[in-house]
CSV table of C-alpha atoms in Angstrom, one decimal:
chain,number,residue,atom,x,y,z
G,1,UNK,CA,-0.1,-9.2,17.1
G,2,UNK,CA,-3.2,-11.4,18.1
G,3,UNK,CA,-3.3,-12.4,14.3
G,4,UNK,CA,0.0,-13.4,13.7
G,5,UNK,CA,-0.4,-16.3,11.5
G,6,UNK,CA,0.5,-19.8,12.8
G,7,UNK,CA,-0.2,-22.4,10.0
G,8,UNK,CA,-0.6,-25.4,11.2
G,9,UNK,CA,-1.7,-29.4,9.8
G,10,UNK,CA,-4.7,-30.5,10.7
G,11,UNK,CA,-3.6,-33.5,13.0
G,12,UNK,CA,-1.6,-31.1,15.3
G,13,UNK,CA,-3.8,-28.4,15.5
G,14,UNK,CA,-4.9,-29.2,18.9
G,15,UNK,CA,-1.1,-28.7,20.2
G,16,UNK,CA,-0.8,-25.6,18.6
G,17,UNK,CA,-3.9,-23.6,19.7
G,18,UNK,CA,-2.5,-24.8,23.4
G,19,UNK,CA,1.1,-23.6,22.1
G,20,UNK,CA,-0.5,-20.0,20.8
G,21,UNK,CA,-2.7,-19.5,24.3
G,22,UNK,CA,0.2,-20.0,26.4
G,23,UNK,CA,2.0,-17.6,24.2
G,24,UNK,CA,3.4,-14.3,25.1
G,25,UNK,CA,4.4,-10.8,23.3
G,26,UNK,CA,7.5,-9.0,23.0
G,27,UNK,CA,7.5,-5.2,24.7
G,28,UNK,CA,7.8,-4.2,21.3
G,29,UNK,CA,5.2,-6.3,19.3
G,30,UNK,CA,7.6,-8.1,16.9
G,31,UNK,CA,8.1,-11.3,18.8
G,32,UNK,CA,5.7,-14.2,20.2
G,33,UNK,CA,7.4,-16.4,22.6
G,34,UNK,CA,6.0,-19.7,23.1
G,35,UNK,CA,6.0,-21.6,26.7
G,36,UNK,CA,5.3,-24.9,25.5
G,37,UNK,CA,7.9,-24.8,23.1
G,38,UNK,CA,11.4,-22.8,24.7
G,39,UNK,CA,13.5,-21.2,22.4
G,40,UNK,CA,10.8,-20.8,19.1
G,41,UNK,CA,10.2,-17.3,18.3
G,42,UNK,CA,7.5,-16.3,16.0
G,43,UNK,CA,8.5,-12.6,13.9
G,44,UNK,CA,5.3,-10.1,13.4
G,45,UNK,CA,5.2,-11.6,9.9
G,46,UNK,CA,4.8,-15.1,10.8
G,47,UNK,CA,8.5,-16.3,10.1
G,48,UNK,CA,9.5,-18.8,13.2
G,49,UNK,CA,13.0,-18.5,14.6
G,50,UNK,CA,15.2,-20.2,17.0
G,51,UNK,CA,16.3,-17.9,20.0
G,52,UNK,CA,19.7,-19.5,22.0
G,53,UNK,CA,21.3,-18.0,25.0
G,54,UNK,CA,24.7,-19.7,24.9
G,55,UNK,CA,27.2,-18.6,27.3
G,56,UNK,CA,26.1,-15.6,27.7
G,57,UNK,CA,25.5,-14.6,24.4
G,58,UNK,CA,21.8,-14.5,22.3
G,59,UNK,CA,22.1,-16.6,18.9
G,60,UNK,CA,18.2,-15.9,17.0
G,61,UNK,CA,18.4,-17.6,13.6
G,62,UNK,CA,15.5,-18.2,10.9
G,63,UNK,CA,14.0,-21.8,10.8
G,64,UNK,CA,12.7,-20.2,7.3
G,65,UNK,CA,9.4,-21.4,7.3
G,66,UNK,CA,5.7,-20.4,9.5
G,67,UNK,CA,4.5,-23.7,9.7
G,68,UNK,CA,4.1,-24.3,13.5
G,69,UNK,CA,5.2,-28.3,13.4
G,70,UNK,CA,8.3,-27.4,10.5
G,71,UNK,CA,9.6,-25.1,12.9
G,72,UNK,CA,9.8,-27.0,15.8
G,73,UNK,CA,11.3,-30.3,13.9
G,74,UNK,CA,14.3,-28.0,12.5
G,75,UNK,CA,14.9,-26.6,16.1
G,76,UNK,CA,17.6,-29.3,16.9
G,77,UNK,CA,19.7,-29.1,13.8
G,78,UNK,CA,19.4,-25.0,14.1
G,79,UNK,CA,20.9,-25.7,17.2
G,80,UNK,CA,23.4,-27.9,16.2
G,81,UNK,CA,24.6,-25.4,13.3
G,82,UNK,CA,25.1,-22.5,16.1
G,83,UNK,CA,27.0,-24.7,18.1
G,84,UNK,CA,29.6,-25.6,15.2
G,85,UNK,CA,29.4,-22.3,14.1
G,86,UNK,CA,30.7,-21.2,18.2
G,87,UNK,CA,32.8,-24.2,17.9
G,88,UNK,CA,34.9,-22.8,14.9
G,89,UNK,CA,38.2,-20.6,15.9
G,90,UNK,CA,37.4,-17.3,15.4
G,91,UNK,CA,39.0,-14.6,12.9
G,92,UNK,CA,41.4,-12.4,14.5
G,93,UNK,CA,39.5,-9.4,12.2
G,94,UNK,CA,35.7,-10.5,13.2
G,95,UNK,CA,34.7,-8.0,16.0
G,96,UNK,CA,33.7,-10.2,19.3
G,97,UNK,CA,31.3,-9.6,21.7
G,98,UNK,CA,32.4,-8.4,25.3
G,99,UNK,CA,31.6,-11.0,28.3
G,100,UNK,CA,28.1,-10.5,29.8
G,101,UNK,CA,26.5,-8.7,26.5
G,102,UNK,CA,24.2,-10.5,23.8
G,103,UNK,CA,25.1,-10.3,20.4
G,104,UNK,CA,23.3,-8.0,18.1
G,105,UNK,CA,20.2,-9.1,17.0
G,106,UNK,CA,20.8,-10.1,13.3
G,107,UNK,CA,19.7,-8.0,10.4
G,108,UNK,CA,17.2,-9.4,7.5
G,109,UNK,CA,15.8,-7.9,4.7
G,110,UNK,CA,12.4,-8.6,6.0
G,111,UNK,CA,13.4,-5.2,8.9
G,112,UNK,CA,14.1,-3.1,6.0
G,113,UNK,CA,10.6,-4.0,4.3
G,114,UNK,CA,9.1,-3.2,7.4
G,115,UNK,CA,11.0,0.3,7.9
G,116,UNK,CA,10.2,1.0,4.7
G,117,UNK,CA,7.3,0.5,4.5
G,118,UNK,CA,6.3,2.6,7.2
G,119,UNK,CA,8.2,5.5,5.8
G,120,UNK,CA,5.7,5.1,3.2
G,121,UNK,CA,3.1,5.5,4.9
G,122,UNK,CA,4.4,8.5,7.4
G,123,UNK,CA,4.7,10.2,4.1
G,124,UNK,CA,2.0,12.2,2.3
G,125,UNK,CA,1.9,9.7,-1.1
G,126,UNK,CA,-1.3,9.5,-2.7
G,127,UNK,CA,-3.6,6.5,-3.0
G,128,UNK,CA,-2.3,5.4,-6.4
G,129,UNK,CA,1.1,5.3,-5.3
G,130,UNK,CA,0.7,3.6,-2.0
G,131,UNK,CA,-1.5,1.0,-3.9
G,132,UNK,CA,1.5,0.8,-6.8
G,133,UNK,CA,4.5,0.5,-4.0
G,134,UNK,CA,2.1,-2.7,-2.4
G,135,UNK,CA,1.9,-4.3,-6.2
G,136,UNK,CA,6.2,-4.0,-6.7
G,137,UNK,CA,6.5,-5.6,-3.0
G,138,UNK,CA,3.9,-8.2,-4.1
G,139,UNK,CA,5.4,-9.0,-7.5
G,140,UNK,CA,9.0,-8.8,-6.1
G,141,UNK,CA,8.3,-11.5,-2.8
G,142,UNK,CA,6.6,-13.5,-5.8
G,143,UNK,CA,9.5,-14.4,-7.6
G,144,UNK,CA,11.7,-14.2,-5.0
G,145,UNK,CA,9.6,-15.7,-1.7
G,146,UNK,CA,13.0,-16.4,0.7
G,147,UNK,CA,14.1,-12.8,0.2
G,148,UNK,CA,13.1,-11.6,3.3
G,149,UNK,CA,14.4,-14.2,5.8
G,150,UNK,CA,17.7,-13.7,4.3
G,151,UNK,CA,20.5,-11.5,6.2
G,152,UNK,CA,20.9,-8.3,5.2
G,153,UNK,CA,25.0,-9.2,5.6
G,154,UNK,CA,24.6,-12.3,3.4
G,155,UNK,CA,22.9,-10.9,0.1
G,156,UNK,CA,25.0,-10.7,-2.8
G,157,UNK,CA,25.1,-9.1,-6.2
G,158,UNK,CA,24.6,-12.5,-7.5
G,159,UNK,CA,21.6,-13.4,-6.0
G,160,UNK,CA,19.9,-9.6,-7.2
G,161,UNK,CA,21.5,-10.1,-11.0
G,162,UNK,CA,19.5,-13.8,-10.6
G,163,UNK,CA,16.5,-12.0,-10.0
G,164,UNK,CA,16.7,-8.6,-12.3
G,165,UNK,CA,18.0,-11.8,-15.3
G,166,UNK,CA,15.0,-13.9,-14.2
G,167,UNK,CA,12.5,-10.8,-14.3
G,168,UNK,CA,14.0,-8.3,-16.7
G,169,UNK,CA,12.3,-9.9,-19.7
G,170,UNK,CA,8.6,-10.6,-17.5
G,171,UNK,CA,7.6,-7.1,-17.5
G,172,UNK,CA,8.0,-3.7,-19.0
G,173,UNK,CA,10.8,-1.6,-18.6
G,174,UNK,CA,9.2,1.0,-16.3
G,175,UNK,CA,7.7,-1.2,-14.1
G,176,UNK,CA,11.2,-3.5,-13.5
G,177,UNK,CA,12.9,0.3,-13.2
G,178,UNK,CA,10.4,0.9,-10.2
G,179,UNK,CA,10.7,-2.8,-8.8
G,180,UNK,CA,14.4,-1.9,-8.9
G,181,UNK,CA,14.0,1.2,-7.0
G,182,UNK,CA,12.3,-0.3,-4.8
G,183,UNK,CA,14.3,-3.1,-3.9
G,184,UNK,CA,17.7,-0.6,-3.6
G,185,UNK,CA,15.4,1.6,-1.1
G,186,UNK,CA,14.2,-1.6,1.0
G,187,UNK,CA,18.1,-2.6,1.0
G,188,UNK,CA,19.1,0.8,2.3
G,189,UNK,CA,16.5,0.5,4.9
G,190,UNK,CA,17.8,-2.7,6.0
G,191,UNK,CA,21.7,-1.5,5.8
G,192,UNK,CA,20.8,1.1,8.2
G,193,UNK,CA,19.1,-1.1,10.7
G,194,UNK,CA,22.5,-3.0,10.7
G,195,UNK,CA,24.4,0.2,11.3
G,196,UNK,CA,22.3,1.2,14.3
G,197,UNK,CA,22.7,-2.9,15.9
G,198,UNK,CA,26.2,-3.4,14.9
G,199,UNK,CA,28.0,-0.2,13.9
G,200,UNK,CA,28.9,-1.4,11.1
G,201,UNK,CA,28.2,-0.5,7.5
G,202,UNK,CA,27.7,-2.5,4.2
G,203,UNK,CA,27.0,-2.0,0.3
G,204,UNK,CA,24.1,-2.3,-0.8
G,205,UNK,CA,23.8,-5.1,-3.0
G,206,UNK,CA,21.5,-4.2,-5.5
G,207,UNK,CA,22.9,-0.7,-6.8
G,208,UNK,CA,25.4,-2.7,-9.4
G,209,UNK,CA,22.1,-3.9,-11.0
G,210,UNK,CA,21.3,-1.5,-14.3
G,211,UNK,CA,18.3,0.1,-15.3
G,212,UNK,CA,16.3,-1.3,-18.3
G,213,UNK,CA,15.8,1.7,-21.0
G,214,UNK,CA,13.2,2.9,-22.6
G,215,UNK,CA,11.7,1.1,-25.6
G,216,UNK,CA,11.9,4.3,-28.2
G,217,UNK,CA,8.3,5.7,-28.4
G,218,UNK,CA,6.7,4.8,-31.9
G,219,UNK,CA,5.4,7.7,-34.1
G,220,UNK,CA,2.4,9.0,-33.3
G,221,UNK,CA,1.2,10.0,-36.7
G,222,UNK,CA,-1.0,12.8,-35.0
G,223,UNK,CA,-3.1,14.6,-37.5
G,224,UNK,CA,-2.9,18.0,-38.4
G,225,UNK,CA,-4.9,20.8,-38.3
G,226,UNK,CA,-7.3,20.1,-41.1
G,227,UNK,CA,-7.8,16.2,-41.0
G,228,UNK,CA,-8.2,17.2,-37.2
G,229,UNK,CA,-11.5,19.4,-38.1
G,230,UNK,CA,-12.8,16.2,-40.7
G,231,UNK,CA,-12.5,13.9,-37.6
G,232,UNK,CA,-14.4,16.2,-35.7
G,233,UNK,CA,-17.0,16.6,-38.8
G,234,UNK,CA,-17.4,12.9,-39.1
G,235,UNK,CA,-18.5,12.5,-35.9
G,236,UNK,CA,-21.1,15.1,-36.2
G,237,UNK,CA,-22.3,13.3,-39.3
G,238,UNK,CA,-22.8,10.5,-37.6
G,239,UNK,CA,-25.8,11.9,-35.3
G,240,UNK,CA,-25.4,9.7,-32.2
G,241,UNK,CA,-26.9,11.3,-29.4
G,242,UNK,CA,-23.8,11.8,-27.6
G,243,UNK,CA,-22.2,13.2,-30.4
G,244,UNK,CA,-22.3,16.5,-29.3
G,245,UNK,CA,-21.1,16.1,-26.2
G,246,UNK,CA,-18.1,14.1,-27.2
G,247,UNK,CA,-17.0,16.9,-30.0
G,248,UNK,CA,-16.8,19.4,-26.6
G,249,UNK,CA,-14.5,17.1,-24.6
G,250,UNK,CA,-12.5,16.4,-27.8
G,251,UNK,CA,-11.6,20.1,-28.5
G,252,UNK,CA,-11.5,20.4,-24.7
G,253,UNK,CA,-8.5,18.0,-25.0
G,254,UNK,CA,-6.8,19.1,-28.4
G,255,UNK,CA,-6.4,22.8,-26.7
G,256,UNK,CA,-6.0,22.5,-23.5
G,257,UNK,CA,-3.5,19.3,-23.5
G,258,UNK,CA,-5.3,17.9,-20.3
G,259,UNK,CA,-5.7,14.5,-19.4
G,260,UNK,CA,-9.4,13.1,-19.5
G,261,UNK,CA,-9.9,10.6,-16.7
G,262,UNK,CA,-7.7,12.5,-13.7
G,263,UNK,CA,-8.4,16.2,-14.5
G,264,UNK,CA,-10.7,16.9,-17.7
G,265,UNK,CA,-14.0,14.7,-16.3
G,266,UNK,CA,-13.2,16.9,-12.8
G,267,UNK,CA,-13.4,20.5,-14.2
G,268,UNK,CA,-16.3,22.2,-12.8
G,269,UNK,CA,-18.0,25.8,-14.0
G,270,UNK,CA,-16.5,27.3,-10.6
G,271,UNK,CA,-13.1,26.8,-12.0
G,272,UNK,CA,-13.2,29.0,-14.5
G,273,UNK,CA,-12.6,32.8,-13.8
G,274,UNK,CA,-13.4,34.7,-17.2
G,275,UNK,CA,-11.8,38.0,-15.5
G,276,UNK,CA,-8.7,36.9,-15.7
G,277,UNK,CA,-9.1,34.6,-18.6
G,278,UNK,CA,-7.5,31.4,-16.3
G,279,UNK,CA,-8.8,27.5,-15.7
G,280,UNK,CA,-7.9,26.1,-12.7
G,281,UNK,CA,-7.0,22.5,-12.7
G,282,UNK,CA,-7.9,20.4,-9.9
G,283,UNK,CA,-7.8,16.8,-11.0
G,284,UNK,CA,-9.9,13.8,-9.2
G,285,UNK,CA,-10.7,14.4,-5.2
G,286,UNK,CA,-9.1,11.4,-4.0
G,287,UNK,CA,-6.1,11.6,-6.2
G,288,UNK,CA,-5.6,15.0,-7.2
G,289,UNK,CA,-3.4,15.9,-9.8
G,290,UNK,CA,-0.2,13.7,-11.6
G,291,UNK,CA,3.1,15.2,-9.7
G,292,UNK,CA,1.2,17.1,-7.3
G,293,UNK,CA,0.2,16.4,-3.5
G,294,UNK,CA,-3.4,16.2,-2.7
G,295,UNK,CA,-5.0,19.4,-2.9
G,296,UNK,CA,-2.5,20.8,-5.1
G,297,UNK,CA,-4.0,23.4,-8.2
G,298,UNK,CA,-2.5,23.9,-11.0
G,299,UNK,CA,-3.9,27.4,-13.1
G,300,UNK,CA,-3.5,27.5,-16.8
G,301,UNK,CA,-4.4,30.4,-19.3
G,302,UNK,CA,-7.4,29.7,-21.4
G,303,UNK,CA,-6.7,30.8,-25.2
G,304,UNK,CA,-8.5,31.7,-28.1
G,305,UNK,CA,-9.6,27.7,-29.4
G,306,UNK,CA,-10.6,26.8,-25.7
G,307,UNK,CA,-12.4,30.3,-25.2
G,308,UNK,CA,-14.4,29.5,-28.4
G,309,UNK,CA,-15.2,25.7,-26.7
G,310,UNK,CA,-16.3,26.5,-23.0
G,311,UNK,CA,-18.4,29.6,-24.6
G,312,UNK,CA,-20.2,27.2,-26.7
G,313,UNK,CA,-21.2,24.5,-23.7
G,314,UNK,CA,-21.8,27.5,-21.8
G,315,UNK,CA,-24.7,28.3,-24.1
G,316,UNK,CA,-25.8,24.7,-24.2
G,317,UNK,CA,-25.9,24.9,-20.8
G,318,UNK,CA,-28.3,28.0,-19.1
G,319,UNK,CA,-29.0,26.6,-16.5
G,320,UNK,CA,-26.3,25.3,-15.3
G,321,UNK,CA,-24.4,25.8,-11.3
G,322,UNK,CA,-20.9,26.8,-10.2
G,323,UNK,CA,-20.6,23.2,-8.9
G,324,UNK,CA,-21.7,21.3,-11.9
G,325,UNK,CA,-19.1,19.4,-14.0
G,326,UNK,CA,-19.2,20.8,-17.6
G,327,UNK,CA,-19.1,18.0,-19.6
G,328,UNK,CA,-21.5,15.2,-19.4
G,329,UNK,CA,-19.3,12.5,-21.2
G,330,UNK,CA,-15.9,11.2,-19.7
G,331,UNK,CA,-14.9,9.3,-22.8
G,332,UNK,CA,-15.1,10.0,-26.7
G,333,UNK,CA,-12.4,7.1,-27.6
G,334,UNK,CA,-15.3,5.3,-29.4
G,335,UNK,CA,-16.1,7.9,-31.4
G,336,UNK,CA,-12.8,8.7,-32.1
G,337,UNK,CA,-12.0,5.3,-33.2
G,338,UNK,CA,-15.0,5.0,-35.4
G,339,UNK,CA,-13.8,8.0,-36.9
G,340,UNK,CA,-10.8,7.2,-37.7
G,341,UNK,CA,-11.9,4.0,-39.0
G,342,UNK,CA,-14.2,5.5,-41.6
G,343,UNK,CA,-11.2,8.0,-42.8
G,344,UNK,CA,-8.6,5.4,-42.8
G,345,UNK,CA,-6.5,7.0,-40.8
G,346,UNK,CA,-4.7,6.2,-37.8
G,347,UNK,CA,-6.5,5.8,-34.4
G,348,UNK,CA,-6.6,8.5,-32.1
G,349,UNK,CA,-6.8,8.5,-28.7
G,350,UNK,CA,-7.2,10.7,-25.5
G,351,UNK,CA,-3.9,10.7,-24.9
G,352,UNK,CA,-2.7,11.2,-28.4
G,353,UNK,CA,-4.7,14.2,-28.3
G,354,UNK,CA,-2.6,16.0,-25.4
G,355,UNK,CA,0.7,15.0,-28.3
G,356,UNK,CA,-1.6,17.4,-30.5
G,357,UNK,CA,-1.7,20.2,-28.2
G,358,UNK,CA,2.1,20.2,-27.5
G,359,UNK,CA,2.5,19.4,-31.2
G,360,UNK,CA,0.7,22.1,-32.3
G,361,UNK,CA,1.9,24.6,-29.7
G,362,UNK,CA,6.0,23.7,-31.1
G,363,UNK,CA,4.3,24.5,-34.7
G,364,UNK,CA,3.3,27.6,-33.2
G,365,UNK,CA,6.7,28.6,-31.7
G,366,UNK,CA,5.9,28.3,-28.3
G,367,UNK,CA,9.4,27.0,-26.6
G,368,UNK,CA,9.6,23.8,-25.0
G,369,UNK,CA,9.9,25.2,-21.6
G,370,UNK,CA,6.3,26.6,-21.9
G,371,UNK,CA,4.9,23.9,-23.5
G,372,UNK,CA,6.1,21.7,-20.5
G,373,UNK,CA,4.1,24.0,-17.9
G,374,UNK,CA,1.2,24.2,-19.7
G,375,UNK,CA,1.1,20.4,-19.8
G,376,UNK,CA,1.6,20.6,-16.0
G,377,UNK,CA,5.7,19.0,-15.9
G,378,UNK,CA,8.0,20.1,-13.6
G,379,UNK,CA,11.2,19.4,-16.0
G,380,UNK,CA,11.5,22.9,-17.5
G,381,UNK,CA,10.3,21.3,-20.5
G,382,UNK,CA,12.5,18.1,-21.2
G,383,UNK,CA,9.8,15.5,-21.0
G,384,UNK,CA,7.8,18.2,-23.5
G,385,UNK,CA,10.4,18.2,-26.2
G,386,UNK,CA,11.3,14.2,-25.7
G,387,UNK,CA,7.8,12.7,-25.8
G,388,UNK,CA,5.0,15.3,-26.4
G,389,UNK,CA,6.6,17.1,-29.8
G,390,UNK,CA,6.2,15.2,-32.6
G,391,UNK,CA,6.2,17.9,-35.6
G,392,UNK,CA,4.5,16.9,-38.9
G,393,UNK,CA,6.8,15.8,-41.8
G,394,UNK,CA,4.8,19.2,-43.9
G,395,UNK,CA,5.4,21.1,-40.9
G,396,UNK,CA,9.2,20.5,-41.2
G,397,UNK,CA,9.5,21.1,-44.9
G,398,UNK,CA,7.7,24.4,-44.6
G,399,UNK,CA,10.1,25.4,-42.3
G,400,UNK,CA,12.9,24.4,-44.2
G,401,UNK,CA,11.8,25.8,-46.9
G,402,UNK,CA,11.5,29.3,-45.3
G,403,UNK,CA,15.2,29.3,-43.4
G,404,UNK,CA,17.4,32.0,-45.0
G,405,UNK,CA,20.9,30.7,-43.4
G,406,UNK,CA,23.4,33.7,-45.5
């Protein structure tokens, strides 16, 4: 609370190091109070308000800025909008206060930021995700900077369908999806702060506000099995000195449909149990696996193509220990690229290559539902068949060709 910022111009800064020493801190750590100055409140984030006890009752309303000097100059008209706003009749539906009890203390979207996020972090979400959450809440404050002095009561649809027109077309449609999420859950945070003051519940705003789709994934144009074998011949050809090492993590890829940075350049000689013929996946250390909590394993079978690959590095590799990594590259996408280049075909990357394991594995028969668990999803194989199948056009004629329908 001692670093609660109080910006200030240089002229008056005198004045406000005396304001901020003869300061003093709410019980609960979300207020300053400042002697020198009665009725300016200072919120944990820096946003100065004016708190009123008029007959009785507690008015606190935002002065919208946290500028020291501001705040203090817009006291008086505050003031003078609470007054006409007490001098108004009232409504015979608005709920009143009983004689001798403050008014709740108003609502704004900046308490649901702050419930939220520390429901983010009571919960066990990963470093990635607690770092991506941070970015949406610093992109979404950027184009909308009042957002969080405003009352929770007083947002409107509008103003959210101002934003999502204003950033819809900024950024892709995943990341406005999450910024959307995002916004709903800090809205619902902030509704059920009002609930608990007032007793009294409200929409939330933001839930009429669509989704963007998808963009339609472009083909992949993945190759098949023998262009697959020249790619990996044309890299041999070329005789770098990695070359070798490269070829291992690309079949390591193409038949076991892992991904390279967060679980293939992890794998370790430890994790793999020849008795039962199983790899265990535990991805990076800090991280751990996609879709799993920290710590979380994931056990595939290893089959014919990546018994053939491990038993070849194995030989490469005598002296090797339980704790090494086995491979000694984390990135072939150069090689593959130049390879790709030189037989005119399309690029090929790391993650094209996991498309070439589920691709091949729907050639093969295998049902989308395995294919799913074997890439590690948890939709019973919907994201398998919708993203990661992409069946050769000779693939499909073969099988046409061989369907007997009478």
């Amino acid at each position: 609370m001692d670093n609660m910022p109080i910006l200030e111009k240089p002229v008056s800064r005198r004045k406000v190091a005396k304001a901020v020493e003869n300061s003093t801190i709410s019980k609960d750590g979300l207020w300053r109070a400042f002697k020198e100055v009665p009725c300016l409140v200072q919120r944990k984030t820096g946003m100065f308000y004016l708190r009123k006890r008029i007959n009785g009752e507690v008015y606190r309303r935002s002065l919208e800025t946290e500028v020291f000097s501001v705040a203090r100059e817009r006291m008086p008209a505050k003031l003078e909008e609470i007054l006409a706003e007490i001098a108004k009749p009232a409504k015979r539906s608005a709920p009143t206060a009983l004689a001798g009890t403050a008014v709740p203390v108003p609502v704004t979207v900046e308490d649901g930021i702050l419930k939220h996020t520390s429901r983010l972090g009571a919960n066990p979400y990963k470093k990635q995700s607690r770092r991506y959450y941070a970015t949406c809440q610093k992109r979404l404050l950027a184009i909308w900077p009042g957002l969080p002095s405003l009352l929770i009561s007083g947002v409107t649809e509008e103003m959210c369908l101002a934003w999502a027109t204003k950033e819809r077309g900024e950024v892709s449609a995943n990341y406005f999806n999450n910024m959307l999420s995002f916004l709903r859950q800090v809205f619902a945070a902030a509704i059920a702060v009002h609930k608990e003051r007032t007793g009294v519940l409200i929409s939330n705003p933001a839930m009429g506000i669509k989704r963007t789709p998808k963009r339609r994934r472009p083909t992949l144009d993945l190759p098949d099995k023998i262009l697959f074998e020249k790619i990996l011949e044309t890299i041999r050809q070329r005789g770098s000195r990695q070359a070798e090492d490269c070829i291992d993590l690309i079949e390591f890829l193409a038949y076991s449909g892992a991904r390279v940075y967060s679980v293939a350049a992890w794998v370790k000689w430890q994790d793999i149990d020849w008795g039962s013929m199983e790899l265990t996946l535990r991805g990076d250390p800090n991280n751990g696996l996609k879709w799993r909590q920290p710590g979380e394993t994931r056990a595939v079978g290893i089959n014919q193509s990546l018994e053939k690959v491990l038993r070849h590095m194995e030989s490469k590799q005598p002296n090797r220990k339980p704790t090494d990594i086995i491979f000694k590259v984390t990135s072939c996408d150069g090689q593959l690229e130049w390879a790709c280049k030189k037989l005119k075909i399309p690029h090929l990357t790391h993650h094209k290559l996991r498309h070439w394991f589920g691709t091949r594995c729907a050639e093969l028969g295998v049902g989308p539902e395995v294919i799913g668990e074997l890439l590690g999803h948890r939709d019973r194989g919907v994201t398998a068949l919708k993203e990661y199948v992409e069946p050769s056009k000779k693939h499909v004629m073969k099988v046409a060709i061989g369907l007997a329908l009478n």
